[in-house]
CSV table of C-alpha atoms and ligand atoms in Angstrom, one decimal:
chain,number,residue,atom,x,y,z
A,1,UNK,CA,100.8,307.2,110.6
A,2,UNK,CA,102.7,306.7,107.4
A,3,UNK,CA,106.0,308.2,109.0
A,4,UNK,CA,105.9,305.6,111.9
A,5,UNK,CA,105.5,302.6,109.3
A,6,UNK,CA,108.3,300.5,109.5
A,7,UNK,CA,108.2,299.1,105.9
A,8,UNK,CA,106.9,302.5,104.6
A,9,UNK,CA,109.7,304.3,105.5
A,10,UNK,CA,112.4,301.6,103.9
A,11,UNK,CA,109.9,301.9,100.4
A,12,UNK,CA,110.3,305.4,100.8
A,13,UNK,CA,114.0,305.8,101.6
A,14,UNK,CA,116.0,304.1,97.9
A,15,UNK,CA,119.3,304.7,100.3
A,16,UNK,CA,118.6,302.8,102.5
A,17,UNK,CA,117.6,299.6,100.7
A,18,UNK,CA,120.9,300.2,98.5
A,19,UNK,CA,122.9,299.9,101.9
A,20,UNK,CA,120.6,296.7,102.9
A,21,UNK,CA,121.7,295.1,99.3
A,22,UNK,CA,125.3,296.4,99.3
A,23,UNK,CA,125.5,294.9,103.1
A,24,UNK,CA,123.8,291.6,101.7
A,25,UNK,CA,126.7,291.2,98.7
A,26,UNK,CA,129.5,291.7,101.9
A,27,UNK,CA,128.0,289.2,104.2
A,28,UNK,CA,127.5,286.6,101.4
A,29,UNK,CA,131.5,286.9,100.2
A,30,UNK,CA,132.0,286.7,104.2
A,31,UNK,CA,129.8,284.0,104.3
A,32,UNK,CA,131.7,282.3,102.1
A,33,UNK,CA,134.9,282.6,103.2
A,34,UNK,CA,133.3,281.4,106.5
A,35,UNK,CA,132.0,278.3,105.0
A,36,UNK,CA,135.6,277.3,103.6
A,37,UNK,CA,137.2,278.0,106.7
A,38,UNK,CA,135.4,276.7,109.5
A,39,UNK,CA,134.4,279.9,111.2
A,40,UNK,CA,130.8,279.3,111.3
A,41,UNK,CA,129.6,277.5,114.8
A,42,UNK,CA,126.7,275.3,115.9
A,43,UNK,CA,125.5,275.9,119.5
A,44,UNK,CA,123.0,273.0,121.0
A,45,UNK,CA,119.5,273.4,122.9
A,46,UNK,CA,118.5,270.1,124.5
A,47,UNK,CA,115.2,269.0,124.3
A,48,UNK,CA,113.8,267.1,127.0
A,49,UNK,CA,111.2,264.3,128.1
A,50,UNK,CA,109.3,266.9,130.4
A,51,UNK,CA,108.1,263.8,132.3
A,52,UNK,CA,111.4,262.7,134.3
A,53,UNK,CA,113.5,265.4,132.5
A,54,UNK,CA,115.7,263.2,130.4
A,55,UNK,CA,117.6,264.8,127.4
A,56,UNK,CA,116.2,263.1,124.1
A,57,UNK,CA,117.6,265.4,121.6
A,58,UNK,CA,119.9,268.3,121.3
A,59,UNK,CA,118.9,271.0,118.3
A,60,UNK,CA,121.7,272.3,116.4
A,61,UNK,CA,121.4,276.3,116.4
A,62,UNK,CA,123.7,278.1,113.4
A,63,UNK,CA,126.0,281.0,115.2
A,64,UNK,CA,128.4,283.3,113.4
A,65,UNK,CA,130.4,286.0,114.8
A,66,UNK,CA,132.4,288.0,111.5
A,67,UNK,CA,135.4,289.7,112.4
A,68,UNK,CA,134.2,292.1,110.1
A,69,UNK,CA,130.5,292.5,110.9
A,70,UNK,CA,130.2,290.9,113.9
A,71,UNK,CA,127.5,289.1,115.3
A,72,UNK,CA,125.2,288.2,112.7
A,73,UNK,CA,121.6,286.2,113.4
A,74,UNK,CA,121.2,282.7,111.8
A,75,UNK,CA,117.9,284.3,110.2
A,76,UNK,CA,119.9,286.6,108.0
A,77,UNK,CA,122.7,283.9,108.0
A,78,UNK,CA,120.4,281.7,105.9
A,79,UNK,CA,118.6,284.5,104.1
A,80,UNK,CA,121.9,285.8,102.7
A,81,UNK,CA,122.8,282.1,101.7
A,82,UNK,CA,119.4,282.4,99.9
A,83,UNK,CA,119.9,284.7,98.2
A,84,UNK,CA,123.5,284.1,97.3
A,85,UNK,CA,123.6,280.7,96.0
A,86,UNK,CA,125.1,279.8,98.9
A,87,UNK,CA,121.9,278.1,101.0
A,88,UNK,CA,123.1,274.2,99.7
A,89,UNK,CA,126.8,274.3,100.8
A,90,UNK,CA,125.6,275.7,104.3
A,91,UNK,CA,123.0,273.2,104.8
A,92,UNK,CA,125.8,270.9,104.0
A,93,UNK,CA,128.1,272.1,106.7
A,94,UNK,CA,125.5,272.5,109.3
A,95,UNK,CA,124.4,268.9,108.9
A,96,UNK,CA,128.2,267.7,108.9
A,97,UNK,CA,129.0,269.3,111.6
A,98,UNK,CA,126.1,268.4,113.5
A,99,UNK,CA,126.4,265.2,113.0
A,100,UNK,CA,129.7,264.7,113.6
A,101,UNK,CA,129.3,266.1,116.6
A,102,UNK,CA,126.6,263.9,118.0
A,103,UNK,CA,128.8,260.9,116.5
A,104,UNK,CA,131.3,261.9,119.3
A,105,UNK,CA,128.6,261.8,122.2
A,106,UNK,CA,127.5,258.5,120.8
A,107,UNK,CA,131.0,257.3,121.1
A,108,UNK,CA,131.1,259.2,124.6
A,109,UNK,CA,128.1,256.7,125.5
A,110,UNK,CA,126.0,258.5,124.7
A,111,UNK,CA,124.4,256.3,122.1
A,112,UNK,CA,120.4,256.9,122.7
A,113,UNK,CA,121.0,260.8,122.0
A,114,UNK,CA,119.7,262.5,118.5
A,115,UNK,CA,120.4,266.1,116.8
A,116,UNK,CA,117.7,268.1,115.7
A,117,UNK,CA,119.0,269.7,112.3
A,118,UNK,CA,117.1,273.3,110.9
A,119,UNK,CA,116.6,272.5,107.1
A,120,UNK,CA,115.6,276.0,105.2
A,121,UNK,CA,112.6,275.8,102.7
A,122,UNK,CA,114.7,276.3,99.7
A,123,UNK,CA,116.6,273.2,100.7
A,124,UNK,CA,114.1,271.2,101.3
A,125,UNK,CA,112.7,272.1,97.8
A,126,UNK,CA,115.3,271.5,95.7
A,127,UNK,CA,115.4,267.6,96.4
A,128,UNK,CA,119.1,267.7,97.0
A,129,UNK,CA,118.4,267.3,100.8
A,130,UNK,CA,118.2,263.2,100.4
A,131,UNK,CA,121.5,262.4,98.6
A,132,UNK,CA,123.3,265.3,101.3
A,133,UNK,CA,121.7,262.9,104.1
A,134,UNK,CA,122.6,259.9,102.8
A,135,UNK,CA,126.3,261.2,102.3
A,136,UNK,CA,126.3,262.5,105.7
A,137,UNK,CA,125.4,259.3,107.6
A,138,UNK,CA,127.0,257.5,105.8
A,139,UNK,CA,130.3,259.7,106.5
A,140,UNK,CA,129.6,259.8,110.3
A,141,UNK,CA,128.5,256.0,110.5
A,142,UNK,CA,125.6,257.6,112.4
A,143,UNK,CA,121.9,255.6,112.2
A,144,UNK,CA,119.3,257.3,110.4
A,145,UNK,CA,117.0,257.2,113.1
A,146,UNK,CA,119.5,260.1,115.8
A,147,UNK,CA,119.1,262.4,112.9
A,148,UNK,CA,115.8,264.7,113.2
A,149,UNK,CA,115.4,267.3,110.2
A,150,UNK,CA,113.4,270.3,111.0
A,151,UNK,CA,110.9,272.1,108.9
A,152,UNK,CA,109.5,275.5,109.2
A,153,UNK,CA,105.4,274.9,108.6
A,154,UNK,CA,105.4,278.5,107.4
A,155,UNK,CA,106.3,278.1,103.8
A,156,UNK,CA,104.5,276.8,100.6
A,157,UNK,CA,105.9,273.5,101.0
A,158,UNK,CA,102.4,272.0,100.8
A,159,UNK,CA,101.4,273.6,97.4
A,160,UNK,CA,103.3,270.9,95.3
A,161,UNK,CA,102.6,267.5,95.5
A,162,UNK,CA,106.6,266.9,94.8
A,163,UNK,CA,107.1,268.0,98.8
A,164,UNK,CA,105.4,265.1,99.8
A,165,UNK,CA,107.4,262.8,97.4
A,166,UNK,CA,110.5,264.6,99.2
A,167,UNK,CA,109.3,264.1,102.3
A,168,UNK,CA,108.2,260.5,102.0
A,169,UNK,CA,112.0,259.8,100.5
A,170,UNK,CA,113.3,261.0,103.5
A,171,UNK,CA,111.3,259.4,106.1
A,172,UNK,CA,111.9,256.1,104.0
A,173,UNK,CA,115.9,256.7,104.7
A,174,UNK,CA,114.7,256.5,108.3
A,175,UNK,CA,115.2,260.0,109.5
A,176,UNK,CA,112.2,261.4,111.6
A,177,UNK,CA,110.6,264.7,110.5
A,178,UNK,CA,109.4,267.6,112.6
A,179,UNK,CA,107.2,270.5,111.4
A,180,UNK,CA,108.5,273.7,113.4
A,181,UNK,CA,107.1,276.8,114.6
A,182,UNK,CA,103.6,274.6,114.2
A,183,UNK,CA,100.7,276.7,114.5
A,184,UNK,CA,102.0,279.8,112.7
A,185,UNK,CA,101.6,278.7,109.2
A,186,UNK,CA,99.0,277.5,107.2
A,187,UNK,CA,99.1,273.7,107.2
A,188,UNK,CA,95.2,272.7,107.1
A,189,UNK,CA,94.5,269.6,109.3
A,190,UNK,CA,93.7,267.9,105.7
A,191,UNK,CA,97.4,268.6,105.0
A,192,UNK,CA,98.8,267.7,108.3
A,193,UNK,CA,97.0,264.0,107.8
A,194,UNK,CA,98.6,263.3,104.4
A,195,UNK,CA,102.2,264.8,104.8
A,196,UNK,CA,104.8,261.7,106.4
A,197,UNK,CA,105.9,264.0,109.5
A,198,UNK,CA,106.7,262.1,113.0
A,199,UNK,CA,107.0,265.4,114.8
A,200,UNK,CA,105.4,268.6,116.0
A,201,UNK,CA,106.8,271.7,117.3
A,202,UNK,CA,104.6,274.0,118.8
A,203,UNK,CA,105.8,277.6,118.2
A,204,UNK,CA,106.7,279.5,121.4
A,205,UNK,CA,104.5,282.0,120.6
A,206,UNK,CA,102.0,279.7,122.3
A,207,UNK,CA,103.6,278.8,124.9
A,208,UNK,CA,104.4,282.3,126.3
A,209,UNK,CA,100.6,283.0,126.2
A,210,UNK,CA,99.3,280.3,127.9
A,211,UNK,CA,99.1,280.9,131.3
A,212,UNK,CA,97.8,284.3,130.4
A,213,UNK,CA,95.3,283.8,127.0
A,214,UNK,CA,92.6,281.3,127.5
A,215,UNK,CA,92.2,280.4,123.5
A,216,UNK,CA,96.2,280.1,122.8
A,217,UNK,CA,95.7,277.2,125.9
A,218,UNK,CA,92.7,276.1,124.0
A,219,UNK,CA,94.7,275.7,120.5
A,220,UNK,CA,97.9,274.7,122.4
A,221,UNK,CA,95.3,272.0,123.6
A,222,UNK,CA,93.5,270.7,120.4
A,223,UNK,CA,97.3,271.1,118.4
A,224,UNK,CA,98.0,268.2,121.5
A,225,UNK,CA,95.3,266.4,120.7
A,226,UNK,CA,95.6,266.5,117.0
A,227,UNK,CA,99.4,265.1,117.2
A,228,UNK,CA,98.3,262.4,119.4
A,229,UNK,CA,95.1,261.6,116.4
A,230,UNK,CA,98.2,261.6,113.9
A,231,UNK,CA,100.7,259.2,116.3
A,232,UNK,CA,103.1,262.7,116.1
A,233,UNK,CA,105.0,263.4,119.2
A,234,UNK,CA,104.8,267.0,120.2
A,235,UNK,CA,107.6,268.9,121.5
A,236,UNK,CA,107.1,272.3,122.8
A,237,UNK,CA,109.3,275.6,122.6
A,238,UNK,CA,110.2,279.0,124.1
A,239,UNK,CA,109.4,277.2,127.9
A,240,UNK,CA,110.3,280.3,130.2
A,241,UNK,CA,108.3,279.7,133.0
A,242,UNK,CA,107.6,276.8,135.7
A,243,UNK,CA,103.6,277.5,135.3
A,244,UNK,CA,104.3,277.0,131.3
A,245,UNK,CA,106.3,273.5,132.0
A,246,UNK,CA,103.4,272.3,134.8
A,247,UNK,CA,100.6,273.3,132.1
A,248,UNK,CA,102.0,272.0,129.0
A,249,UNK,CA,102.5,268.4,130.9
A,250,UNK,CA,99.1,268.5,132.3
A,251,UNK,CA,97.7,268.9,128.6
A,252,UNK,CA,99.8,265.7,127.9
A,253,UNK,CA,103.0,267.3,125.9
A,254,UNK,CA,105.7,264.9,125.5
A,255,UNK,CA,108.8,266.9,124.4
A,256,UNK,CA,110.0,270.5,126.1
A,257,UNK,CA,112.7,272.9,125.4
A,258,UNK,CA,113.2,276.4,126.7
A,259,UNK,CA,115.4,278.9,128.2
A,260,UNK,CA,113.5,277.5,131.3
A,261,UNK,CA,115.0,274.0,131.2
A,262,UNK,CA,118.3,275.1,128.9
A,263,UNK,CA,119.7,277.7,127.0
A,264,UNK,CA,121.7,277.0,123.6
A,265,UNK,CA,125.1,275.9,124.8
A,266,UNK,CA,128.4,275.0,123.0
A,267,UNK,CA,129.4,271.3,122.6
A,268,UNK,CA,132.0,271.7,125.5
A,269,UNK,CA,129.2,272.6,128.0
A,270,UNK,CA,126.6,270.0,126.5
A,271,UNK,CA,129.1,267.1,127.5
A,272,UNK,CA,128.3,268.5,131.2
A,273,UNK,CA,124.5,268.0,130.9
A,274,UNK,CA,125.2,264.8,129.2
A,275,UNK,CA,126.9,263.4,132.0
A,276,UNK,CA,124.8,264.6,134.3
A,277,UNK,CA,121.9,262.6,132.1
A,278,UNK,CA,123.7,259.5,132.6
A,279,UNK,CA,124.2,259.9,136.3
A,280,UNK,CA,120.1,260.3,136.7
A,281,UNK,CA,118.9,258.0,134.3
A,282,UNK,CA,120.2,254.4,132.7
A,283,UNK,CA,118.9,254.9,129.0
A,284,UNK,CA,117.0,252.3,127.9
A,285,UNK,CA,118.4,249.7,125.4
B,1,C2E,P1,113.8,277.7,115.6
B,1,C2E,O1,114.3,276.5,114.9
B,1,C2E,O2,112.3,277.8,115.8
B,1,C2E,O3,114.6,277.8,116.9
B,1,C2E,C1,114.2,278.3,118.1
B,1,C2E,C2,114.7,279.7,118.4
B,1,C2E,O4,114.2,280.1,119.6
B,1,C2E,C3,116.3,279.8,118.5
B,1,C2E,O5,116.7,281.1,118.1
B,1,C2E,C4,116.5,279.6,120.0
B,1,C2E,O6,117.7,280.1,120.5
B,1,C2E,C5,115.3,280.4,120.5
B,1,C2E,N1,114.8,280.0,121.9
B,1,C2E,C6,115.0,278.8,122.5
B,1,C2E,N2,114.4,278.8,123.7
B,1,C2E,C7,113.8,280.0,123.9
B,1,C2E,C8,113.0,280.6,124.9
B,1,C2E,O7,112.8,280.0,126.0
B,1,C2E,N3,112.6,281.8,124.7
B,1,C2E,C9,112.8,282.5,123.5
B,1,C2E,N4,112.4,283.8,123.4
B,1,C2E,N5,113.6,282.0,122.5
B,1,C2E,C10,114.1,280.7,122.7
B,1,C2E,P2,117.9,281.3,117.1
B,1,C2E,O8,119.0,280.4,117.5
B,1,C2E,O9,118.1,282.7,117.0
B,1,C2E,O10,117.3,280.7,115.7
B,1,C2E,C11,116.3,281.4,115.1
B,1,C2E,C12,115.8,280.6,113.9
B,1,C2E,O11,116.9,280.5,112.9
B,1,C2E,C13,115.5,279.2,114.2
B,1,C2E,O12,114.2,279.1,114.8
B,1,C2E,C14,115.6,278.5,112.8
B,1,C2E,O13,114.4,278.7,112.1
B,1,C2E,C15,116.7,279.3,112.2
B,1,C2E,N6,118.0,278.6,112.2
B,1,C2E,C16,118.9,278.5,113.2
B,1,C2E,N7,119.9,277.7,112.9
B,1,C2E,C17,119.7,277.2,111.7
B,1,C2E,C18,120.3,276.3,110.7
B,1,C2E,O14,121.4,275.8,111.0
B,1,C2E,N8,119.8,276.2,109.5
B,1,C2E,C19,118.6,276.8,109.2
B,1,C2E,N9,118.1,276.5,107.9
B,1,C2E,N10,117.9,277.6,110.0
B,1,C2E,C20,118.4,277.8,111.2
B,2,MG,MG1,114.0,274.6,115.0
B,3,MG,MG1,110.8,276.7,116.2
B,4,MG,MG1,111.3,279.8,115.0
């Protein structure tokens, strides 16, 4: 068995974690470079009302293509700023960017819209991640309340009780809060009651087996529920298939997103669904 084990082999083979550290060191001076020059890009994914199918939110995906490495995935994007030093003055220009993107929709009249921004663990941690939003609003003269931060429920957040402290902070500046990938961590339901989150995502690992696995419908089920228990809007993602949209709305799911309803686009094809939003529906207030 041992020769087919994936993570026995790379213990085994000194080489090759020498050429995964050496290729590390070269993405994070890259990286850099990157940072400083506006190379890096943000594509969007709306998320939609899956009742009516009106855009509420667009999530802001990091994409980098190197001209010397090429394509390069925005999980080892922020696992090389990790580990580089680099994970702060990323997060920094991702929630720019983001934000002063959606400022423009707003201004295109597009003023109900909101951007879901990724916020890494480390980030979050550190307790830097209230001034950045702070100086970022205030920069973009966006509201508080268009700005959704996203946070991975598969981390230690929970351990200290400083993460609530930071959490509470942020919710207090009026920016909403939603756990990602829910389901796939280890949040007890204790946990999920005390920590000031507004949002659940329900991981997509869910959502591909629920037509198909009766107890992933069952927990996609009592995860509903629960939300609704806690006044948290759920949004679901990875939707690939009709009979996963039609299911998830008959268990009461608010939110949708999915290759299904939209793939990640750049801004200049987002302005196209926008206006097609705005043709359909007169947003309210
Ligand atoms: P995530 O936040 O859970 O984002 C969802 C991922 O699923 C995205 O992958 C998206 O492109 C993909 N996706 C969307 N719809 C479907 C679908 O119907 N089927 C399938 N199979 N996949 C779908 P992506 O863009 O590769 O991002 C991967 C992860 O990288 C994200 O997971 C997020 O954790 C992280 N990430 C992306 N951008 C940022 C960022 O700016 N900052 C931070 N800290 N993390 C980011
Ligand atoms: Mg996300
Ligand atoms: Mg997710
Ligand atoms: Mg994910």
């Amino acid at each position: 068995y041992a020769k087919h084990d994936p993570k026995f082999a790379s213990r085994l083979f000194e080489p090759g974690m020498d050429e995964r550290r050496l290729r590390s060191q070269k993405l994070a001076v890259a990286l850099q470079l990157a940072i400083e020059n506006d190379e890096l890009n943000l594509v969007y994914q709306p998320i939609f009302r899956l009742d009516g199918g009106h855009i509420e939110s667009l999530e802001a995906l990091l994409r980098w293509h190197s001209a010397e490495h090429g394509h390069i995935s925005p999980l080892e994007i922020i696992a090389v700023a990790e580990h580089h030093g680099l994970a702060h003055q990323l997060n920094q220009w991702v929630l720019l960017s983001a934000c002063r993107q959606l400022k423009h929709w707003h201004q295109q009249g597009h003023g109900w819209l909101k951007v879901n921004v990724n916020i890494s663990p480390e980030i979050f941690m550190s307790g830097e991640l209230g001034s950045t939003v702070k100086t970022v609003l205030q920069r973009t003269g966006l509201p508080a309340s268009a700005l959704v931060l996203e946070i991975t429920e598969d981390t230690s957040l929970w351990d200290t009780a400083g993460s609530i402290d930071n959490l509470a902070r942020l919710r207090q500046l009026g920016v909403e809060i939603a756990l990602d990938d829910f389901g796939t961590g280890y949040s007890s339901f204790s946990h999920l009651r005390q920590l000031p989150v507004n949002k659940l995502k329900i991981d997509k690992s869910f959502v591909s087996d629920l037509t198909t696995d009766s107890r992933a419908a069952d927990l996609v089920h009592t995860i509903i529920r629960l939300a609704e228990s806690l006044d948290m809007e759920v949004t679901a993602e990875g939707i690939e298939l009709p009979e996963q949209q039609q299911h998830l709305q008959r268990l009461g799911c608010q939110l949708g997103q999915g290759y299904l309803l939209a793939r990640p686009l750049p801004a200049s094809q987002v302005a196209d669904w926008l206006q097609q939003d705005l043709q359909r529906y007169t947003p309210a207030g």
